[in-house]
GROMACS .gro file of C-alpha atoms in nm:
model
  420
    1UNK     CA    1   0.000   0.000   0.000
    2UNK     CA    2   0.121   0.327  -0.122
    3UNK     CA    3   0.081   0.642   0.116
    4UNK     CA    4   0.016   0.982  -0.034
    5UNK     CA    5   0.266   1.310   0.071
    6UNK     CA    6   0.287   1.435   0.339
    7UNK     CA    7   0.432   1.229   0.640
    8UNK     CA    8   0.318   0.893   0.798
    9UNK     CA    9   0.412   0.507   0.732
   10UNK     CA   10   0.129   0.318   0.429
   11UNK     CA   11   0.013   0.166   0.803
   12UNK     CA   12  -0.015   0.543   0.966
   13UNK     CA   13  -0.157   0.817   0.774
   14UNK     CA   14  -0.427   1.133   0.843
   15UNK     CA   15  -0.707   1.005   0.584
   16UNK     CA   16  -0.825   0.683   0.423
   17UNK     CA   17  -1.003   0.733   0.116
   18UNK     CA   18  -1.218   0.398   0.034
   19UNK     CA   19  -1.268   0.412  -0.376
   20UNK     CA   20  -1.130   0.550  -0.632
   21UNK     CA   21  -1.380   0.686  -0.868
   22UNK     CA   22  -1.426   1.028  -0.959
   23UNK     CA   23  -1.561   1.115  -0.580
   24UNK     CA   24  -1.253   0.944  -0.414
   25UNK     CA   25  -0.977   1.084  -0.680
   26UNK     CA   26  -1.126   1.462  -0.649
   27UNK     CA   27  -1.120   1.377  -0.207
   28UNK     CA   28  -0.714   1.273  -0.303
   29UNK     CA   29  -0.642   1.540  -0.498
   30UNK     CA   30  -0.799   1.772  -0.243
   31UNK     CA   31  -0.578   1.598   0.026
   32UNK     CA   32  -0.253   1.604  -0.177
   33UNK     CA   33  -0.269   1.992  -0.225
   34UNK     CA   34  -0.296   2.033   0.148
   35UNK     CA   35   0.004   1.846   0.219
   36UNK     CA   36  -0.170   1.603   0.426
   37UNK     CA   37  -0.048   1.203   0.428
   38UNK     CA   38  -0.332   1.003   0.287
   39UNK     CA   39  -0.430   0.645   0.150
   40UNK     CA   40  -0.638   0.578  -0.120
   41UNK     CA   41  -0.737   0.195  -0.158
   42UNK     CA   42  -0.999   0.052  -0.481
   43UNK     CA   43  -1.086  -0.279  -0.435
   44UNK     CA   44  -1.084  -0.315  -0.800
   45UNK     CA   45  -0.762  -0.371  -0.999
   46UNK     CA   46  -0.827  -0.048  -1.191
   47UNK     CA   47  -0.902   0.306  -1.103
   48UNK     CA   48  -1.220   0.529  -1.190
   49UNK     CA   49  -1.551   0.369  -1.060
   50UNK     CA   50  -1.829   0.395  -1.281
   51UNK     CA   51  -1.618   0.589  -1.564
   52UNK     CA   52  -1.377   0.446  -1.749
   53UNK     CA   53  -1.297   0.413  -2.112
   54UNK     CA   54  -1.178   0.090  -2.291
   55UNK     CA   55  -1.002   0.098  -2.593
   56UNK     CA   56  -0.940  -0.238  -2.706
   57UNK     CA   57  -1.270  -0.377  -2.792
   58UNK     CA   58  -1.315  -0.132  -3.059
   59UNK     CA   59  -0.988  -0.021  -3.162
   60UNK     CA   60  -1.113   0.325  -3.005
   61UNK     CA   61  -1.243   0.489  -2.715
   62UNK     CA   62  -1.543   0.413  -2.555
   63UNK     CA   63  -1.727   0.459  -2.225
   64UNK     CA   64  -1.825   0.162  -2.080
   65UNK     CA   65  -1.965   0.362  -1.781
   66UNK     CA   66  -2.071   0.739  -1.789
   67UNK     CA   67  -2.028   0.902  -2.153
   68UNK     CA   68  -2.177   1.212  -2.149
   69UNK     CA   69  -2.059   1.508  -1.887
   70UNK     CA   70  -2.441   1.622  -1.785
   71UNK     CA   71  -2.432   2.018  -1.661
   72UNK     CA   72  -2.121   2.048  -1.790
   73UNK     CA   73  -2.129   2.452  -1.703
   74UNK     CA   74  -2.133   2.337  -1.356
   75UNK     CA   75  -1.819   2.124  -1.359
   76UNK     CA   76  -1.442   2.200  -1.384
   77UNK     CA   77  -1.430   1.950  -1.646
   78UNK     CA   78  -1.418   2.146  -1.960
   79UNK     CA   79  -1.128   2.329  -1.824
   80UNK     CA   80  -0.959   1.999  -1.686
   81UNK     CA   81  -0.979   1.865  -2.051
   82UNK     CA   82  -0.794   2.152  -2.225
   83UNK     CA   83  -0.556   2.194  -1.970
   84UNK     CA   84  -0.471   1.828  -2.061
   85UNK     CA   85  -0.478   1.810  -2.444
   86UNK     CA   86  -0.801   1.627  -2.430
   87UNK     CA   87  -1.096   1.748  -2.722
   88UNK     CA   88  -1.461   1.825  -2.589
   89UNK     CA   89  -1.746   1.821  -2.841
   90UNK     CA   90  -2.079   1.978  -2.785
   91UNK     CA   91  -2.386   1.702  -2.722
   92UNK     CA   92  -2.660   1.752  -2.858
   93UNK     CA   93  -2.991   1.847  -2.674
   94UNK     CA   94  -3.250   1.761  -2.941
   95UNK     CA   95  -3.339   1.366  -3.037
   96UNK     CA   96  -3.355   1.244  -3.411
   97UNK     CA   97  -3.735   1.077  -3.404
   98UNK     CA   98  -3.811   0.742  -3.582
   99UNK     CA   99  -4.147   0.625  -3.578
  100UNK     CA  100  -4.077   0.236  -3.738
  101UNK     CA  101  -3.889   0.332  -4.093
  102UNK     CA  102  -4.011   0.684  -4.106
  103UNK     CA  103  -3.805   0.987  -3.965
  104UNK     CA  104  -3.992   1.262  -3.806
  105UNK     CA  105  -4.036   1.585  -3.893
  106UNK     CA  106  -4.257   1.905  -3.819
  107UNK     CA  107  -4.545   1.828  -3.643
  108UNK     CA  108  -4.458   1.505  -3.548
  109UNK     CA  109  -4.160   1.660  -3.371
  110UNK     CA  110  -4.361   1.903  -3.208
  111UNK     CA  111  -4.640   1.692  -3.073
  112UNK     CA  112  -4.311   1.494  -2.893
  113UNK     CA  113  -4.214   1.826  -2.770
  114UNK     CA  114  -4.545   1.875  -2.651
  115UNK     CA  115  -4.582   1.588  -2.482
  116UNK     CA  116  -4.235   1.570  -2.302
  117UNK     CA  117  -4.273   1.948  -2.186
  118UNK     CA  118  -4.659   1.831  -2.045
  119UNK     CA  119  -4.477   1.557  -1.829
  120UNK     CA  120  -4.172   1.725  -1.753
  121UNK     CA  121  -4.355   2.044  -1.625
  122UNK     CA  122  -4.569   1.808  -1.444
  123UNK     CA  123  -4.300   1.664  -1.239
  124UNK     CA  124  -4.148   1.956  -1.218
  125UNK     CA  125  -4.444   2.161  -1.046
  126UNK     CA  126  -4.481   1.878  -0.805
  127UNK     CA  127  -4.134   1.858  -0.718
  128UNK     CA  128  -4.086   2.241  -0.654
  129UNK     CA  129  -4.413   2.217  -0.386
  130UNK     CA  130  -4.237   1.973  -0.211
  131UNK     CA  131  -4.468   1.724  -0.307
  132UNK     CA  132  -4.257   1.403  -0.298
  133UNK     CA  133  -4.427   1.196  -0.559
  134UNK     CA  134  -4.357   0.918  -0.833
  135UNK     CA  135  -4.271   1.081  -1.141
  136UNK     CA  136  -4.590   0.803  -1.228
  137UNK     CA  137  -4.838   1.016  -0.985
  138UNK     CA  138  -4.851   1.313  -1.206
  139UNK     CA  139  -4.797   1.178  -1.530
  140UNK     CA  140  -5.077   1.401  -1.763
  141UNK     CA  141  -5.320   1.235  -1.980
  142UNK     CA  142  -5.395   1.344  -2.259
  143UNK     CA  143  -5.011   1.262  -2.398
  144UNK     CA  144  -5.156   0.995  -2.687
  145UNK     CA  145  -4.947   0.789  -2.836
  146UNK     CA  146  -4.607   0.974  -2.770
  147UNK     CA  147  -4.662   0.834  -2.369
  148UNK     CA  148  -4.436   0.556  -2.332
  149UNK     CA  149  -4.203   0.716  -2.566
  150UNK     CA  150  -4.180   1.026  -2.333
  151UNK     CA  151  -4.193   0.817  -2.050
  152UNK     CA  152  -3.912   0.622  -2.135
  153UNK     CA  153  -3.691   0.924  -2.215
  154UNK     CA  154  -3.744   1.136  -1.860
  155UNK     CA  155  -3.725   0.862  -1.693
  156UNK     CA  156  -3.495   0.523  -1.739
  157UNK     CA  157  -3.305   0.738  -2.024
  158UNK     CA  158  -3.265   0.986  -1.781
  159UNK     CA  159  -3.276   0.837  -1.430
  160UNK     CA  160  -3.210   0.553  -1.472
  161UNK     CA  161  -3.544   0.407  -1.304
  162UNK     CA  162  -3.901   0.357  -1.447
  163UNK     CA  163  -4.106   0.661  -1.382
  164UNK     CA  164  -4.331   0.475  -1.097
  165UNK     CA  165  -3.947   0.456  -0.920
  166UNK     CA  166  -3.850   0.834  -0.959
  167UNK     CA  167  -3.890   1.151  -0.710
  168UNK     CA  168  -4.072   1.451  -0.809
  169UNK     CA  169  -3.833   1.625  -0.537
  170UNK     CA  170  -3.508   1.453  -0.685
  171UNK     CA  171  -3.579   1.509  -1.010
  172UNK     CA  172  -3.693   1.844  -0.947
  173UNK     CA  173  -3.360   1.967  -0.798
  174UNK     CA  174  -3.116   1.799  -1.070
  175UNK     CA  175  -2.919   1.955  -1.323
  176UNK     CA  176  -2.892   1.840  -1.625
  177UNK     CA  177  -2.807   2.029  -1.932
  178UNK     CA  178  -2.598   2.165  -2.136
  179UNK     CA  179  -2.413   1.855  -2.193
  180UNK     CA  180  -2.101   1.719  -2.379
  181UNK     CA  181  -1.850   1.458  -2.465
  182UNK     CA  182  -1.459   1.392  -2.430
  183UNK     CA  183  -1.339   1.290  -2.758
  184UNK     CA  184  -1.109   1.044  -2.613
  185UNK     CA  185  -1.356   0.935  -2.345
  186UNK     CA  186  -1.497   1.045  -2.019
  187UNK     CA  187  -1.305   0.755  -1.806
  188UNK     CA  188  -0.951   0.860  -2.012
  189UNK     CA  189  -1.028   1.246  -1.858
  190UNK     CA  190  -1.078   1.095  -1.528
  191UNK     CA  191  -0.741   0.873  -1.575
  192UNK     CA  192  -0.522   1.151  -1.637
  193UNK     CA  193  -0.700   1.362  -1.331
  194UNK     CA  194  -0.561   1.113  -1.108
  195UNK     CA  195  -0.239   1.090  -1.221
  196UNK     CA  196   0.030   1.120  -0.932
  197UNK     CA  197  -0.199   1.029  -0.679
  198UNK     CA  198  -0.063   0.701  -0.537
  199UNK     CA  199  -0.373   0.442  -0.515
  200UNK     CA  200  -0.380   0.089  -0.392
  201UNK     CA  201  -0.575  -0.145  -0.598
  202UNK     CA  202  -0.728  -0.460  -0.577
  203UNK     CA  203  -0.729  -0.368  -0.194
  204UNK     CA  204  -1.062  -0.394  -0.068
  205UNK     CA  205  -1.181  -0.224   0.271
  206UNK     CA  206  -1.377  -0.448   0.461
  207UNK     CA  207  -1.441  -0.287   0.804
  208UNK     CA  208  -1.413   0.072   0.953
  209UNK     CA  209  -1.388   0.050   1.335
  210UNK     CA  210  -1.387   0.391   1.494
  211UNK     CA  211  -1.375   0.249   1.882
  212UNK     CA  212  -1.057   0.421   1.986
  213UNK     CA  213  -0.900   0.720   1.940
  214UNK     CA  214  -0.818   0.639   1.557
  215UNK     CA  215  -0.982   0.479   1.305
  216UNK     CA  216  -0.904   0.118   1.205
  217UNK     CA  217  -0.926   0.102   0.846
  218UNK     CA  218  -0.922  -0.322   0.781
  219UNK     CA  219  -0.826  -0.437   0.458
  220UNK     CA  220  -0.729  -0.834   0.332
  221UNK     CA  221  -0.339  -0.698   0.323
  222UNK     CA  222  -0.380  -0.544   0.693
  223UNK     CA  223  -0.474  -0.261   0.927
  224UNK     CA  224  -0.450   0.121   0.857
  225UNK     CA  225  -0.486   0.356   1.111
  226UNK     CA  226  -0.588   0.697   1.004
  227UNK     CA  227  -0.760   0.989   1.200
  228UNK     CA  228  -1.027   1.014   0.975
  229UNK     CA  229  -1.182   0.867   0.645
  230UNK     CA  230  -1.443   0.935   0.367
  231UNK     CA  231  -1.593   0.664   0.227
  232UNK     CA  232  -1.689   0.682  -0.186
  233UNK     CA  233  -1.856   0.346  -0.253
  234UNK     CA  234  -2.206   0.290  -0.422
  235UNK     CA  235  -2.502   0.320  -0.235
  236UNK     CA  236  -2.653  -0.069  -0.316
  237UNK     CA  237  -2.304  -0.175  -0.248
  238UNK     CA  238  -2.264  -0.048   0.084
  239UNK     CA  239  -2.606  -0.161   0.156
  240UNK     CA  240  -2.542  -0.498   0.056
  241UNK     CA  241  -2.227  -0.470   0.349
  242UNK     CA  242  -1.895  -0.462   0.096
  243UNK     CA  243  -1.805  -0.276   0.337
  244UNK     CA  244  -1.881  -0.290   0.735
  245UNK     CA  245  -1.892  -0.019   0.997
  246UNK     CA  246  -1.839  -0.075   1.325
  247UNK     CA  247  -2.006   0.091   1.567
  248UNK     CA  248  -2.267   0.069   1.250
  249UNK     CA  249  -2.402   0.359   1.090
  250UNK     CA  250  -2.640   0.590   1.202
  251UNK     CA  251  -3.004   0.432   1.103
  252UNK     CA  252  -3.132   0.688   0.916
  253UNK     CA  253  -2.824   0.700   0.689
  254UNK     CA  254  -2.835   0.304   0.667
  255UNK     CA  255  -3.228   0.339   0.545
  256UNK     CA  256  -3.088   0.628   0.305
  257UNK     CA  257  -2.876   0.388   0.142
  258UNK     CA  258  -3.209   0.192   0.035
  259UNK     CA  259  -3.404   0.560  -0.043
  260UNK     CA  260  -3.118   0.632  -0.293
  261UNK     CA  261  -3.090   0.304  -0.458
  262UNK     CA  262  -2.912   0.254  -0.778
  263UNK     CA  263  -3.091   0.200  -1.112
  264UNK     CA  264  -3.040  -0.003  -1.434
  265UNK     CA  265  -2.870   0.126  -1.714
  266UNK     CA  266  -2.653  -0.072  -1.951
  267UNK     CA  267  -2.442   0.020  -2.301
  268UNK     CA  268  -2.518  -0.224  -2.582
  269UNK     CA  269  -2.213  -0.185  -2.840
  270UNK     CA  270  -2.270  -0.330  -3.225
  271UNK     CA  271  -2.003  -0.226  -3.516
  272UNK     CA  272  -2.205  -0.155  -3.785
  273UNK     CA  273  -2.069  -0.030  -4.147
  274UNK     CA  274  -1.957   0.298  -4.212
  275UNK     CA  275  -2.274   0.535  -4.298
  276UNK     CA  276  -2.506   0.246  -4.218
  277UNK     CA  277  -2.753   0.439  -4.061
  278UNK     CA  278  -2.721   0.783  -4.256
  279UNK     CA  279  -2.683   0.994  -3.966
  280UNK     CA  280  -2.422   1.205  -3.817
  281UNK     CA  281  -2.147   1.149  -3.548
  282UNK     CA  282  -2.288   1.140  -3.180
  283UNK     CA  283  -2.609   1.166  -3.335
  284UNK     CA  284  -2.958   1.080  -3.058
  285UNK     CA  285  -3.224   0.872  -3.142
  286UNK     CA  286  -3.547   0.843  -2.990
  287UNK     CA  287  -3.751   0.544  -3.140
  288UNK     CA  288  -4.128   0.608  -3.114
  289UNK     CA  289  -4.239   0.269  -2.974
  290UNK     CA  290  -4.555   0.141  -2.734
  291UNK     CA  291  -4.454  -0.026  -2.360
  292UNK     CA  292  -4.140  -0.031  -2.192
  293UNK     CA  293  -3.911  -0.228  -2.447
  294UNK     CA  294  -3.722  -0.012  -2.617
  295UNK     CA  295  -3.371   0.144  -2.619
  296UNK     CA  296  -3.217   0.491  -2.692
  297UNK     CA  297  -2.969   0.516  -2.927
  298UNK     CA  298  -2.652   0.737  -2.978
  299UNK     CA  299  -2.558   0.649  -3.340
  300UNK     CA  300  -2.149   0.679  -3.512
  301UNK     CA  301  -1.979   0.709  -3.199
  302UNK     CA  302  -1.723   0.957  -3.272
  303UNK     CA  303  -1.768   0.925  -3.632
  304UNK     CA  304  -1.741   0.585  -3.667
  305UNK     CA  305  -2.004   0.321  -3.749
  306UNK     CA  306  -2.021   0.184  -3.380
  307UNK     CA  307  -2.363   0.268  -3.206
  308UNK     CA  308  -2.424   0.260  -2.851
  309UNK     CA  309  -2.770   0.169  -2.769
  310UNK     CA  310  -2.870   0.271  -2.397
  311UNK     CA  311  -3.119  -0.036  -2.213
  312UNK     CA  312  -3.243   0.146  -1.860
  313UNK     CA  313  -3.502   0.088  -1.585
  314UNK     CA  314  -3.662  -0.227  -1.539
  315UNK     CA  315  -3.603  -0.342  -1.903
  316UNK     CA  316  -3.235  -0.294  -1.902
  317UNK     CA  317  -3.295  -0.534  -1.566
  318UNK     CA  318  -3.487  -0.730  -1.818
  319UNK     CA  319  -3.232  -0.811  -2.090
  320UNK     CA  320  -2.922  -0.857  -1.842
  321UNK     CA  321  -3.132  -1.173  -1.718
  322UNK     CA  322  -3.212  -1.232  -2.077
  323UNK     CA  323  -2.801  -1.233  -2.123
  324UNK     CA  324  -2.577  -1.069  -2.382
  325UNK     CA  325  -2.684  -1.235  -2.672
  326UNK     CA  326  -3.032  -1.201  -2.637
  327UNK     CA  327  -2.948  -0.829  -2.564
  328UNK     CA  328  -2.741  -0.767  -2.908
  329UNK     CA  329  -3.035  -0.909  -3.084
  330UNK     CA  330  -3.260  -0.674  -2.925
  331UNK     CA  331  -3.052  -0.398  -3.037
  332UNK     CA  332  -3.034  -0.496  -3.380
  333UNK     CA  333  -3.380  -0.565  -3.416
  334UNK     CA  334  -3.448  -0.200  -3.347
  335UNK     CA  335  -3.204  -0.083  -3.540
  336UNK     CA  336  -3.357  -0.276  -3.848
  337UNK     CA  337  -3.725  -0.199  -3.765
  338UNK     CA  338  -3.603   0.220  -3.824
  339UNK     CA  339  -3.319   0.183  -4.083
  340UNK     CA  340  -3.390  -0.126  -4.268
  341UNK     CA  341  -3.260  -0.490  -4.243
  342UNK     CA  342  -2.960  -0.403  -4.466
  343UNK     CA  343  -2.833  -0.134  -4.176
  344UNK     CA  344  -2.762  -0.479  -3.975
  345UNK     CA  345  -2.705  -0.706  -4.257
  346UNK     CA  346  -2.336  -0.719  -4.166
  347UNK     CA  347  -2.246  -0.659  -3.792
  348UNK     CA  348  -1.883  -0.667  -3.628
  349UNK     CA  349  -1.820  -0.681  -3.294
  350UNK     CA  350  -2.047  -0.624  -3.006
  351UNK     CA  351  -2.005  -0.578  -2.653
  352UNK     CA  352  -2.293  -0.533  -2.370
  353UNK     CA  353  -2.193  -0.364  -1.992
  354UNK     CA  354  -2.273  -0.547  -1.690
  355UNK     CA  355  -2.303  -0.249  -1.392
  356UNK     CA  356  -2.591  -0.467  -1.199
  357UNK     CA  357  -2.368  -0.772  -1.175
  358UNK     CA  358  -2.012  -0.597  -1.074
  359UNK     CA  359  -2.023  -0.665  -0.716
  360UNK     CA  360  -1.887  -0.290  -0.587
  361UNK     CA  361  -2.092  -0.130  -0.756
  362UNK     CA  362  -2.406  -0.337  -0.795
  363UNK     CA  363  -2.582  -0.118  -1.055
  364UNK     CA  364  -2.578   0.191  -1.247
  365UNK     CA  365  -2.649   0.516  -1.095
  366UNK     CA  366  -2.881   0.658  -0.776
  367UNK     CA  367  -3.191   0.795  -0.814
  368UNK     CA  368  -3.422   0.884  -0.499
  369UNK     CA  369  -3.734   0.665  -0.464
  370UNK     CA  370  -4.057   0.832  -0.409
  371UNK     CA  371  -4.079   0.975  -0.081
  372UNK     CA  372  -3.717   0.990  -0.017
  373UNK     CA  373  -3.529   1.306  -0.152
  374UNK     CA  374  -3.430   1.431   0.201
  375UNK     CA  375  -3.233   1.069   0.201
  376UNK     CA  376  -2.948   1.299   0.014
  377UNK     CA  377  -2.882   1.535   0.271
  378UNK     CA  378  -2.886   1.272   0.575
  379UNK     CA  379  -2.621   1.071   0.340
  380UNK     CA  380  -2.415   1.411   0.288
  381UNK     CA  381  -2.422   1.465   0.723
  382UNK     CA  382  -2.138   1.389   0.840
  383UNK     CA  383  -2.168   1.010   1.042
  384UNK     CA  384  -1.922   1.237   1.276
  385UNK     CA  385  -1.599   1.448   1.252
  386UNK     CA  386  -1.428   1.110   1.159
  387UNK     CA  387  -1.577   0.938   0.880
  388UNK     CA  388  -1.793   1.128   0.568
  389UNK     CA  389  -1.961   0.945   0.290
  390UNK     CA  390  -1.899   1.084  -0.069
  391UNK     CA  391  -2.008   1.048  -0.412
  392UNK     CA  392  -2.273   1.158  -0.693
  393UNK     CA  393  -2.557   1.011  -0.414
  394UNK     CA  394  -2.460   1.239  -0.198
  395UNK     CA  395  -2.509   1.587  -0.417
  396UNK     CA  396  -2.828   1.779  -0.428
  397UNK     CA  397  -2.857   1.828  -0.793
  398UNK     CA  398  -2.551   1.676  -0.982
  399UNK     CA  399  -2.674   1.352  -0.854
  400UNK     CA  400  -2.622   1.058  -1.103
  401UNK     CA  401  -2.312   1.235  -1.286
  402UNK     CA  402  -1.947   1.206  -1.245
  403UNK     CA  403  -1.937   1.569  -1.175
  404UNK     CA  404  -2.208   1.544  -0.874
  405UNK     CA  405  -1.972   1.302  -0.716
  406UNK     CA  406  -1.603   1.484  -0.818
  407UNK     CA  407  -1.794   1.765  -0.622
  408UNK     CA  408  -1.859   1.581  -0.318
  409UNK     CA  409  -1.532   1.399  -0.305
  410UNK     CA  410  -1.367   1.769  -0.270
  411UNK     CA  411  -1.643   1.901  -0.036
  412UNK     CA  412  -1.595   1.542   0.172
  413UNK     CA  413  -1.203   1.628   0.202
  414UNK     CA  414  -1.247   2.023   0.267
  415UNK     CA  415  -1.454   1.921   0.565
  416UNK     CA  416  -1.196   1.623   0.660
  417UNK     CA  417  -0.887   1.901   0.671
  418UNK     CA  418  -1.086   2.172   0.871
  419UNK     CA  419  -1.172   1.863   1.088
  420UNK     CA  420  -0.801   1.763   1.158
   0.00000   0.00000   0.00000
């Protein structure tokens, strides 16, 4: 185990940092400027959480985990990626519509528009009266045959959740837009971030005992002792007790681990042909479809002919059981139903994410169940001057984004040092 600066043996140091995604990097890098002697240890044998770019499936960047910096105005990322050499391209806001083969156009377009703004005000008003609802609850009629559609896109396209599974409140105080992408991936900008920062991986924490005067940080390779720690792992994996506290946690910040539960959302890669689809790079699609089955699509990643078609809530749940095969063909089949059988007549490679099933993480991102927005803030208290928990569950309104939790990893460690 390597220590960061500042004095104190690997087995000795000021702060433990548990994780090292985006929240537990930003805590490090926080530490490291303040000269303080810290420890960061990722069970995994790789750095960056839930963002991380691969680049040998494809033979080119992709995001496996997070893709697309949400509120981007409201992060230091932009900044971080010139000052690094990295390139930064605009997302855009607006969805290409298919309804089967035909694209949409005029009033088509603006009857989806219609009906999105009818729900999306809807949950909004609720939300901003404090009136902690399902996203389901106030739902309009009226919406036709664009329901499901819309409902799909605010809510597992956006939250990861089905609507009946979402927070007026939580919804109501997120930020989403404008957005963008890192040309050479979101989990590459993250990489270079932490470079320097000395992080032990493949070194799981199992128990935090706070019973004496320090903190006994137990790990499979030993003991650390440390005067204080902030803890960055995943709501449902902390729940499910990867790793123990001991005295336990507070009960209303155990129960807010449940309230802020992770939801489903998986990438389904397929190589298709060059120009397959006739659209442009990075380019949206919404497909107009009836019930819950159905995908959104981000089409020539980068240019290229790879798509990336986005399976969330309960259905994404749904085709994970279903396995990776079963999912590809899903994926295809849409694809074909919008752009033809000869868009798919040829596919290369193909390659499906598995965020439920990786055991410290256990899903995709958090989204507060109905009833249970407050759960943020009594997750974001301090459990006391010794030990804070960190991470995109734990922001107010960048929750679900790597930015929400790069925040709260460098408001977790600001505390920490005023603390010590």
């Amino acid at each position: 185990m390597a220590a960061g600066s500042g004095s104190g043996s690997a087995a000795e140091v000021d702060v433990v940092v548990v994780g090292a995604g985006a929240a537990g990097i930003a805590a490090a890098r926080t530490l490291l400027a303040a000269g303080r002697s810290f420890l960061v240890l990722e069970a995994r044998d790789r750095i960056g959480g839930r963002c991380v770019t691969d680049t040998g499936l494809f033979g080119r960047p992709i995001d496996l985990g997070a893709h697309w910096i949400h509120a981007v105005d409201a992060t230091p990322f932009a900044g971080h990626a010139a000052e690094l050499g990295l390139g930064l391209i605009e997302a855009r806001q607006d969805f290409t519509l298919y309804d089967g083969r035909r694209r949409l156009s005029g009033p088509d377009v603006d009857a989806f528009g219609d009906a999105w703004e009818a729900f999306e005000q809807a949950i909004l008003a609720a939300g901003r009266a404090q009136r902690d609802l399902s996203a389901a609850e106030v739902m309009p009629t009226g919406l036709g045959d664009w329901a499901d559609t819309v409902a799909f896109a605010l809510g597992p396209f956006g939250c990861a959740k089905d609507i009946e599974h979402i927070s007026t409140v939580d919804f109501a105080a997120a930020v989403e837009y404008p957005q963008a992408f890192v040309t050479e991936g979101y989990g590459t900008l993250i990489a270079r971030l932490a470079e320097g920062i000395p992080v032990g991986t493949g070194i799981p924490v199992t128990r935090i005992v706070r019973s004496g005067p320090r903190l006994a940080v137990e790990t499979p390779r030993g003991t650390v002792s440390a005067r204080a720690a902030i803890v960055t792992v995943s709501t449902d994996a902390l729940a499910a007790g990867a790793v123990r506290f001991d005295p336990p946690l507070p009960a209303d910040q155990e129960d807010a681990l449940t309230g802020l539960s992770l939801g489903d959302y998986e990438h389904i890669f397929v190589e298709l042909p060059q120009g397959a689809l006739g659209l442009g790079p990075d380019e949206p699609v919404l497909l107009k479809r009836q019930g819950r089955r159905t995908l959104g699509l981000l089409a020539n990643l980068g240019g290229s002919g790879l798509v990336m078609a986005d399976a969330a809530g309960s259905f994404a749940a749904d085709l994970a059981r279903a396995g990776d095969r079963a999912a590809v063909a899903f994926a295809l089949e849409l694809v074909a139903q919008s752009f033809g059988a000869d868009a798919v007549r040829r596919p290369g490679r193909s390659h499906v994410t598995r965020w439920r099933a990786d055991p410290w993480i256990r899903g995709a991102f958090s989204c507060a169940e109905p009833g249970r927005a407050r759960d943020r803030a009594i997750l974001r208290r301090p459990v006391d001057e010794r030990l804070r928990l960190a991470g995109e569950a734990t922001h107010p309104s960048l929750w679900g984004s790597v930015g929400g939790a790069w925040a709260e990893g460098i408001r977790a460690a600001t505390e920490t040092l005023a603390a010590l």
